[in-house]
XYZ file of C-alpha atoms in Angstrom:
503
model
C -3.434 -44.109 7.790
C -5.589 -42.671 10.677
C -9.067 -43.218 8.920
C -11.227 -41.903 11.472
C -9.289 -38.315 11.868
C -9.069 -38.521 7.902
C -12.692 -38.844 7.518
C -13.690 -35.733 10.226
C -10.931 -33.509 8.631
C -12.195 -34.103 5.182
C -16.088 -33.293 6.270
C -14.631 -29.838 7.468
C -12.283 -29.278 5.129
C -14.999 -29.727 2.151
C -17.517 -27.760 4.631
C -15.222 -24.444 4.839
C -14.640 -24.647 0.816
C -18.354 -24.499 0.383
C -18.218 -21.347 2.730
C -15.508 -20.149 0.762
C -17.426 -20.169 -2.810
C -20.861 -19.134 -1.003
C -19.161 -15.791 0.428
C -19.401 -14.126 -2.540
C -22.927 -13.768 -2.263
C -22.783 -12.595 1.515
C -23.038 -9.142 1.975
C -23.178 -8.518 -1.759
C -20.987 -5.913 -3.265
C -19.362 -5.530 -6.941
C -16.384 -7.835 -6.815
C -14.980 -6.519 -10.035
C -13.850 -3.150 -7.675
C -10.624 -3.605 -5.538
C -11.998 -1.999 -2.705
C -14.851 -4.377 -2.736
C -12.798 -7.627 -3.669
C -9.813 -6.574 -1.597
C -11.312 -4.685 1.465
C -15.171 -6.508 0.991
C -16.221 -2.741 1.033
C -14.787 -1.897 4.675
C -18.146 -3.113 5.825
C -17.273 -5.651 8.373
C -18.721 -5.075 12.063
C -16.973 -5.538 15.404
C -17.798 -9.466 15.471
C -16.643 -10.330 11.856
C -13.545 -7.960 12.185
C -12.554 -9.746 15.348
C -12.733 -13.322 13.981
C -11.026 -12.244 10.679
C -8.486 -10.243 12.411
C -7.807 -12.808 14.818
C -7.830 -15.463 12.491
C -5.475 -13.539 10.411
C -2.836 -12.938 13.403
C -3.214 -16.218 15.056
C -2.321 -18.760 12.260
C -1.809 -22.532 11.605
C 1.768 -21.872 12.151
C 1.277 -20.268 15.449
C -0.358 -23.556 16.513
C 2.433 -25.579 15.650
C 5.331 -23.392 16.008
C 4.772 -21.878 19.532
C 4.468 -25.137 21.147
C 7.256 -26.418 18.917
C 9.633 -23.929 20.118
C 8.555 -24.564 24.034
C 9.131 -28.588 23.135
C 12.647 -27.948 21.779
C 14.067 -24.700 23.256
C 11.742 -24.218 26.848
C 10.564 -20.852 28.112
C 11.893 -18.908 24.986
C 8.600 -19.942 23.254
C 6.864 -18.211 25.554
C 7.801 -14.909 24.181
C 4.526 -15.066 22.086
C 2.392 -14.769 24.527
C 3.630 -11.675 25.919
C 4.045 -9.680 22.858
C 0.409 -10.699 21.686
C -0.863 -8.903 25.019
C 1.504 -5.694 24.716
C 0.440 -5.320 20.993
C -2.957 -4.134 21.582
C -2.491 -1.323 23.778
C 0.170 0.305 21.615
C -2.043 -0.172 18.291
C -5.060 0.733 20.248
C -3.639 4.450 19.964
C -2.271 3.654 16.285
C -4.859 1.929 14.024
C -8.216 3.736 14.609
C -6.196 6.893 13.528
C -4.972 4.860 10.301
C -8.321 3.589 9.414
C -9.816 6.969 9.540
C -7.087 8.589 6.997
C -7.429 5.265 4.620
C -11.460 5.705 4.582
C -11.133 9.387 3.948
C -8.897 9.051 1.064
C -9.762 5.409 -0.260
C -6.196 3.956 0.753
C -6.436 0.247 0.306
C -2.897 -0.348 1.424
C -0.432 1.214 3.803
C 1.924 2.348 0.966
C -1.172 4.199 -0.307
C -1.004 6.234 2.867
C 2.766 6.898 2.740
C 2.001 8.047 -1.127
C -0.349 10.505 0.236
C 1.184 11.659 3.523
C 4.776 12.243 1.879
C 4.279 12.434 -2.027
C 6.871 10.188 -2.860
C 6.310 6.995 -4.962
C 9.984 5.804 -4.539
C 9.227 5.698 -0.438
C 5.891 4.280 -1.457
C 7.333 1.486 -3.594
C 9.821 0.687 -0.915
C 7.190 -0.002 1.649
C 5.035 -2.031 -0.897
C 8.525 -4.221 -1.911
C 9.050 -4.910 1.868
C 5.566 -5.946 2.630
C 5.211 -8.264 -0.279
C 8.607 -9.878 0.356
C 7.881 -10.170 4.050
C 4.617 -11.536 3.271
C 5.613 -14.536 0.728
C 7.498 -16.793 2.831
C 4.780 -16.182 5.650
C 2.255 -17.638 3.208
C 4.642 -20.558 2.483
C 5.025 -21.086 6.041
C 1.562 -21.813 6.671
C 1.450 -25.107 4.850
C 4.125 -26.236 7.526
C 1.018 -26.695 9.874
C -0.740 -28.486 7.044
C 1.910 -30.659 6.389
C 2.565 -31.659 10.013
C -1.122 -32.633 10.434
C -1.305 -34.532 6.750
C 1.960 -36.420 7.890
C 0.511 -37.437 11.503
C -2.789 -38.987 9.677
C -0.408 -40.788 7.293
C -0.740 -39.031 4.472
C 2.619 -38.422 2.347
C 3.486 -36.349 -0.822
C 2.827 -32.795 -2.088
C -0.344 -33.225 -3.484
C -2.745 -32.873 -0.587
C -1.271 -29.313 -0.321
C -1.429 -28.748 -4.305
C -5.303 -29.788 -3.991
C -5.725 -27.588 -0.795
C -4.200 -24.544 -2.536
C -6.143 -24.971 -6.237
C -9.348 -24.857 -3.761
C -7.920 -22.085 -1.975
C -6.975 -19.871 -5.254
C -10.366 -20.543 -6.757
C -12.550 -19.489 -4.079
C -9.883 -16.528 -3.101
C -10.430 -15.332 -6.897
C -13.967 -15.486 -6.759
C -14.909 -14.057 -3.357
C -12.036 -12.107 -2.298
C -11.800 -11.084 1.299
C -15.419 -12.135 2.104
C -14.110 -15.827 1.828
C -11.435 -15.735 4.723
C -13.844 -13.469 6.756
C -16.383 -15.925 6.807
C -14.223 -18.962 7.268
C -12.556 -17.266 10.096
C -15.637 -17.854 12.214
C -15.629 -21.678 11.716
C -11.877 -21.702 12.237
C -11.595 -19.397 15.323
C -14.835 -21.737 17.074
C -12.837 -24.784 16.446
C -9.578 -23.366 17.603
C -11.008 -22.518 20.954
C -13.030 -26.034 21.185
C -9.716 -27.473 20.673
C -7.801 -25.458 23.023
C -10.195 -25.603 25.933
C -10.592 -29.406 25.431
C -6.804 -29.900 25.239
C -6.136 -27.964 28.318
C -8.670 -29.834 30.437
C -8.164 -33.475 29.413
C -4.604 -33.778 28.677
C -3.664 -32.435 32.103
C -6.025 -35.048 33.690
C -4.315 -37.496 31.366
C -1.136 -36.773 32.225
C -1.041 -36.761 36.047
C -1.673 -32.964 36.556
C 0.387 -29.722 35.636
C 2.706 -30.265 38.562
C 3.763 -33.517 36.743
C 3.605 -31.896 33.109
C 6.432 -29.201 34.387
C 8.144 -31.731 36.198
C 8.532 -34.018 33.447
C 9.278 -31.168 31.063
C 12.010 -29.669 33.271
C 13.968 -33.205 33.308
C 13.146 -33.474 29.415
C 14.838 -30.035 28.387
C 17.606 -30.604 30.790
C 18.711 -33.574 28.759
C 18.320 -31.897 25.343
C 21.597 -30.995 23.301
C 21.783 -27.930 23.860
C 19.999 -27.761 26.927
C 16.652 -26.013 26.997
C 15.724 -23.713 29.617
C 12.427 -24.652 31.651
C 12.535 -20.949 33.080
C 14.054 -18.091 30.959
C 17.761 -17.779 32.439
C 19.383 -14.123 32.771
C 21.439 -14.355 29.815
C 18.009 -14.780 27.920
C 15.937 -11.729 29.150
C 17.412 -9.176 26.805
C 16.651 -11.534 24.137
C 13.056 -12.581 25.218
C 12.049 -9.052 26.108
C 13.420 -7.556 22.569
C 11.756 -10.485 20.741
C 8.515 -9.741 22.351
C 8.700 -6.030 21.868
C 9.950 -6.316 18.329
C 7.079 -8.859 17.299
C 4.791 -6.604 19.080
C 5.828 -3.286 17.143
C 6.037 -5.504 13.786
C 2.728 -7.388 14.197
C 0.308 -4.804 12.666
C 3.018 -3.394 10.173
C 2.222 -6.527 7.902
C 0.141 -6.157 4.975
C -2.424 -8.850 5.887
C -2.801 -7.172 9.300
C -3.341 -3.646 7.538
C -6.075 -5.241 5.292
C -8.100 -6.628 8.174
C -8.189 -3.254 9.846
C -8.900 -1.481 6.639
C -12.091 -3.677 5.761
C -13.629 -2.468 8.920
C -16.706 -0.467 9.139
C -15.603 2.449 11.754
C -12.965 3.413 13.817
C -14.803 2.348 16.702
C -14.844 -0.998 15.322
C -10.940 -0.841 15.356
C -10.931 0.122 18.794
C -13.465 -2.425 19.996
C -10.930 -5.197 18.527
C -7.994 -3.700 20.199
C -9.820 -4.615 23.371
C -11.317 -7.880 22.263
C -8.341 -9.391 20.553
C -6.537 -10.362 23.709
C -8.912 -13.125 24.240
C -6.879 -14.951 21.631
C -3.707 -14.516 23.802
C -5.394 -16.233 26.412
C -5.833 -19.429 23.734
C -2.458 -19.109 22.610
C -1.201 -19.067 26.266
C -2.895 -22.547 26.493
C -1.627 -23.623 23.053
C 2.025 -23.089 24.049
C 1.594 -25.253 27.144
C 0.946 -28.181 24.405
C 4.689 -28.004 24.053
C 5.556 -28.851 27.702
C 2.573 -31.348 27.691
C 4.265 -33.064 24.561
C 7.152 -33.362 26.873
C 5.385 -35.088 29.581
C 3.720 -37.405 27.166
C 7.060 -38.806 25.929
C 6.778 -37.446 22.648
C 10.048 -37.868 20.835
C 10.755 -36.479 17.346
C 13.708 -34.416 15.282
C 10.835 -32.226 13.818
C 9.585 -30.169 16.379
C 6.612 -29.237 14.240
C 5.186 -33.001 14.787
C 5.034 -32.530 18.341
C 1.667 -31.273 18.659
C 0.182 -33.373 15.880
C 1.777 -36.768 17.427
C 0.402 -35.893 20.934
C -3.126 -35.340 19.679
C -2.717 -38.718 17.818
C -1.299 -40.390 21.241
C -3.692 -38.873 23.814
C -7.200 -38.169 21.989
C -9.572 -40.546 19.973
C -9.543 -40.313 16.211
C -12.379 -38.261 15.441
C -10.917 -35.411 17.679
C -7.580 -35.314 16.448
C -9.493 -35.052 12.855
C -11.197 -32.275 14.373
C -8.182 -30.561 15.841
C -6.159 -31.294 12.615
C -9.317 -29.599 10.514
C -8.865 -26.602 12.958
C -5.018 -25.877 12.255
C -5.289 -26.925 8.467
C -7.969 -24.363 8.093
C -5.753 -22.188 10.637
C -3.380 -22.052 7.480
C -6.047 -21.369 4.689
C -7.364 -18.258 6.586
C -4.143 -16.349 7.056
C -2.813 -17.396 3.283
C -5.868 -16.184 1.747
C -5.613 -12.652 3.583
C -2.047 -12.498 2.881
C -2.166 -13.498 -0.611
C -5.138 -10.429 -1.105
C -2.861 -7.952 0.767
C 0.074 -8.713 -1.504
C -2.144 -8.559 -4.453
C -3.337 -5.154 -3.056
C -0.015 -3.900 -2.823
C 1.230 -4.977 -6.199
C -1.967 -3.526 -7.935
C -2.009 -0.141 -6.220
C 1.646 0.529 -5.506
C 3.241 -1.098 -8.454
C 1.109 -1.686 -11.414
C -1.033 1.723 -11.295
C 1.729 3.551 -10.090
C 4.408 2.828 -12.744
C 2.596 0.832 -15.463
C -1.101 2.084 -15.948
C -1.310 5.234 -13.942
C -4.988 5.872 -15.316
C -6.165 2.331 -14.191
C -9.883 1.727 -13.426
C -11.310 0.160 -10.593
C -12.026 -3.025 -12.473
C -8.843 -2.919 -13.928
C -7.191 -2.885 -10.625
C -9.437 -5.610 -9.394
C -8.827 -7.894 -12.395
C -4.964 -7.433 -11.930
C -5.167 -8.273 -8.256
C -7.042 -11.345 -8.758
C -4.315 -12.592 -10.964
C -1.515 -11.261 -9.046
C -3.255 -13.270 -5.952
C -3.074 -16.522 -7.938
C 0.861 -15.811 -8.827
C 1.568 -15.219 -5.323
C -0.131 -18.472 -3.919
C 1.534 -20.500 -6.687
C 4.636 -18.943 -5.727
C 4.375 -19.892 -2.054
C 3.294 -23.538 -3.160
C 6.733 -23.600 -5.269
C 8.667 -22.304 -2.421
C 7.560 -24.484 0.160
C 7.981 -27.836 -2.234
C 10.794 -26.558 -3.978
C 13.163 -25.644 -0.519
C 14.139 -27.200 2.195
C 11.523 -26.265 5.056
C 14.365 -25.243 7.755
C 15.338 -22.291 4.930
C 11.366 -21.508 4.562
C 11.374 -21.046 8.488
C 14.623 -19.159 8.651
C 13.328 -16.942 5.648
C 10.198 -16.021 7.581
C 11.982 -15.148 10.598
C 13.650 -12.044 8.768
C 9.975 -11.057 7.963
C 9.797 -9.295 11.294
C 13.240 -7.668 10.610
C 12.100 -6.488 7.111
C 8.598 -5.126 8.069
C 9.594 -2.967 11.315
C 12.007 -1.107 9.117
C 8.564 0.481 7.486
C 7.545 1.870 11.233
C 8.964 5.120 10.916
C 7.403 5.910 7.393
C 4.105 4.584 8.817
C 3.963 5.374 12.408
C 5.674 8.229 12.629
C 4.313 9.685 9.233
C 0.875 8.908 10.802
C 1.687 11.666 13.569
C 4.158 14.256 11.793
C 5.575 15.106 8.520
C 8.867 16.421 10.304
C 10.646 13.798 8.635
C 12.078 14.229 5.310
C 10.620 11.713 2.533
C 14.362 11.197 1.313
C 15.386 10.649 5.052
C 13.047 7.942 5.724
C 14.119 6.283 2.651
C 17.505 6.163 3.409
C 16.953 5.280 7.085
C 14.604 2.353 5.649
C 17.404 1.356 3.457
C 19.891 1.409 6.411
C 17.577 -0.768 8.542
C 17.077 -3.467 5.738
C 20.567 -3.649 5.079
C 22.125 -4.222 8.565
C 18.870 -6.458 9.434
C 19.992 -8.782 6.713
C 23.715 -8.081 7.575
C 22.941 -9.403 11.430
C 20.918 -12.426 10.038
C 23.763 -13.214 7.738
C 26.187 -13.249 10.352
C 24.373 -16.101 11.808
C 24.632 -18.120 8.666
C 20.865 -17.046 8.196
C 19.519 -19.260 11.043
C 19.000 -16.952 13.690
C 17.180 -13.320 14.565
C 19.388 -13.088 17.761
C 22.421 -10.534 17.267
C 25.046 -9.932 19.899
C 25.811 -6.416 19.832
C 29.134 -5.124 21.512
C 28.688 -1.857 22.726
C 30.946 0.124 25.512
C 32.435 -3.368 26.329
C 29.342 -5.075 26.785
C 27.652 -7.610 24.825
C 24.222 -7.313 24.480
C 22.281 -10.068 22.787
C 18.958 -9.249 21.097
C 16.340 -9.266 18.416
C 18.136 -8.211 15.251
C 15.028 -6.289 14.330
C 15.638 -3.871 17.035
C 18.941 -2.828 16.217
C 18.084 -2.551 12.632
C 15.162 -0.177 13.849
C 17.179 1.709 16.196
C 19.682 2.482 13.056
C 16.998 3.299 10.753
C 15.675 6.005 13.144
C 18.923 7.401 13.643
C 20.095 7.531 10.045
C 16.415 9.143 9.348
C 16.794 12.012 12.019
C 20.468 12.805 11.065
C 19.385 13.072 7.137
C 16.386 14.977 8.052
C 18.054 17.626 9.777
C 20.502 17.895 6.882
C 17.937 18.171 4.332
C 15.618 20.668 5.946
C 19.046 22.401 6.329
C 19.890 22.744 2.733
C 15.953 22.908 2.007
C 15.563 19.980 -0.299
C 12.325 19.525 -1.562
C 9.422 17.930 0.343
C 6.532 16.089 -1.313
C 2.772 17.048 -1.107
C 0.600 16.138 1.595
C -2.824 15.197 0.238
C -4.086 14.466 3.743
C -5.636 17.048 6.304
C -5.660 17.248 10.118
C -9.343 16.401 10.156
C -8.943 13.268 7.875
C -7.495 11.488 10.989
C -10.659 11.505 12.747
C -13.342 10.194 10.386
C -15.519 8.001 12.611
C -17.273 5.671 10.303
C -18.639 4.731 6.504
C -20.412 7.100 4.942
């Protein structure tokens, strides 16, 4: 048992727990309304939105998994850095427009927009279910980061995870989105401090970057199969499509949309698209921890344990505890936002759409609070009841699923040319083909080799599925337009996409 590390860890965990409950009094609103509980009344300014969205996207699993992939596979793991750079210019053009129409019509979820834009409950249901299914294992996977740091401190069993998520469930229930927003400020500052100290101290202790890279290259060459210190030509298409596909999918996740919709103006969203790449700089530093673990002689079959073991070996106990607290809090923040986002989807696009169509805002909030608890419980059961490798492989397919919502959400943001039924058929084709490709790898990889015109092209399966999705959508739109199949009512207007600020 690493008592010094554990002591510091407990102090910071208790501190953020108090913050979580105190958040209900911060920027007071009527938490019996879904928009206040699930979006904090859309009142977050630039700084809080930056911490919230950053804390939402750069999770504990990111802190553990990116260097773990670098530790185990080498250069391919670095794809996470360019994708988190490319994503912001793309969504700088998209998300302010999304925020405006959501603000104008009181949309809480992306599926609300689909319902309003295309007048199709079935398409909105498909988008909502995709978001919920993709989010559930993502919540569960946050626990892998917490499990790794607890194990490094000598704590075994499942009870610490159960206690942590009971606390998370309670303050999320009482404070809604305000809780992870407040805690995200602490979490992100701790992550930045940890990353800066690591990038200065570890190279000094390990003999400099030249020695780190040389040692990592040697260690990767001895793995089975050998890891690549520098990406090989055979990996270029996989690397590129992983980065591009992941960038397109990132802000389609419900929790990312929730963070964006909580901003107080479209200018706040624009500023955040400009400022969020600062997290990508930190991610680049964090990714190098995988090579540093190899250089430090860390040997483990569980690659997720590489960073915690590195910190235990190279840092004094108190700082290792500080870093572990940052990682654990980095699990709590996104898990809270994800559960709120999933609860919002269920409440608005399943409960109100199909069961209680005249539900009041108070009824919606009550249902969302209960569903958020169920979602957390489901995630906890998922991670305890299934092997960790199964949970990880389940999360990998999340990007494949979420990317199939792109035509309805992004294309639909700019045009109604696509027919609502064609979008549904395209979504179905993309989902089924994506799952098929994943299944052909034995549910172990999201890379699929397509044999086309005599060429074998390996790429991220989500991209192949999206291409099929778009082709099917275009073809059936032409067919349905030709036979004059009815379209749903569009409840949005051109001016709705340019609303500037909260009123």
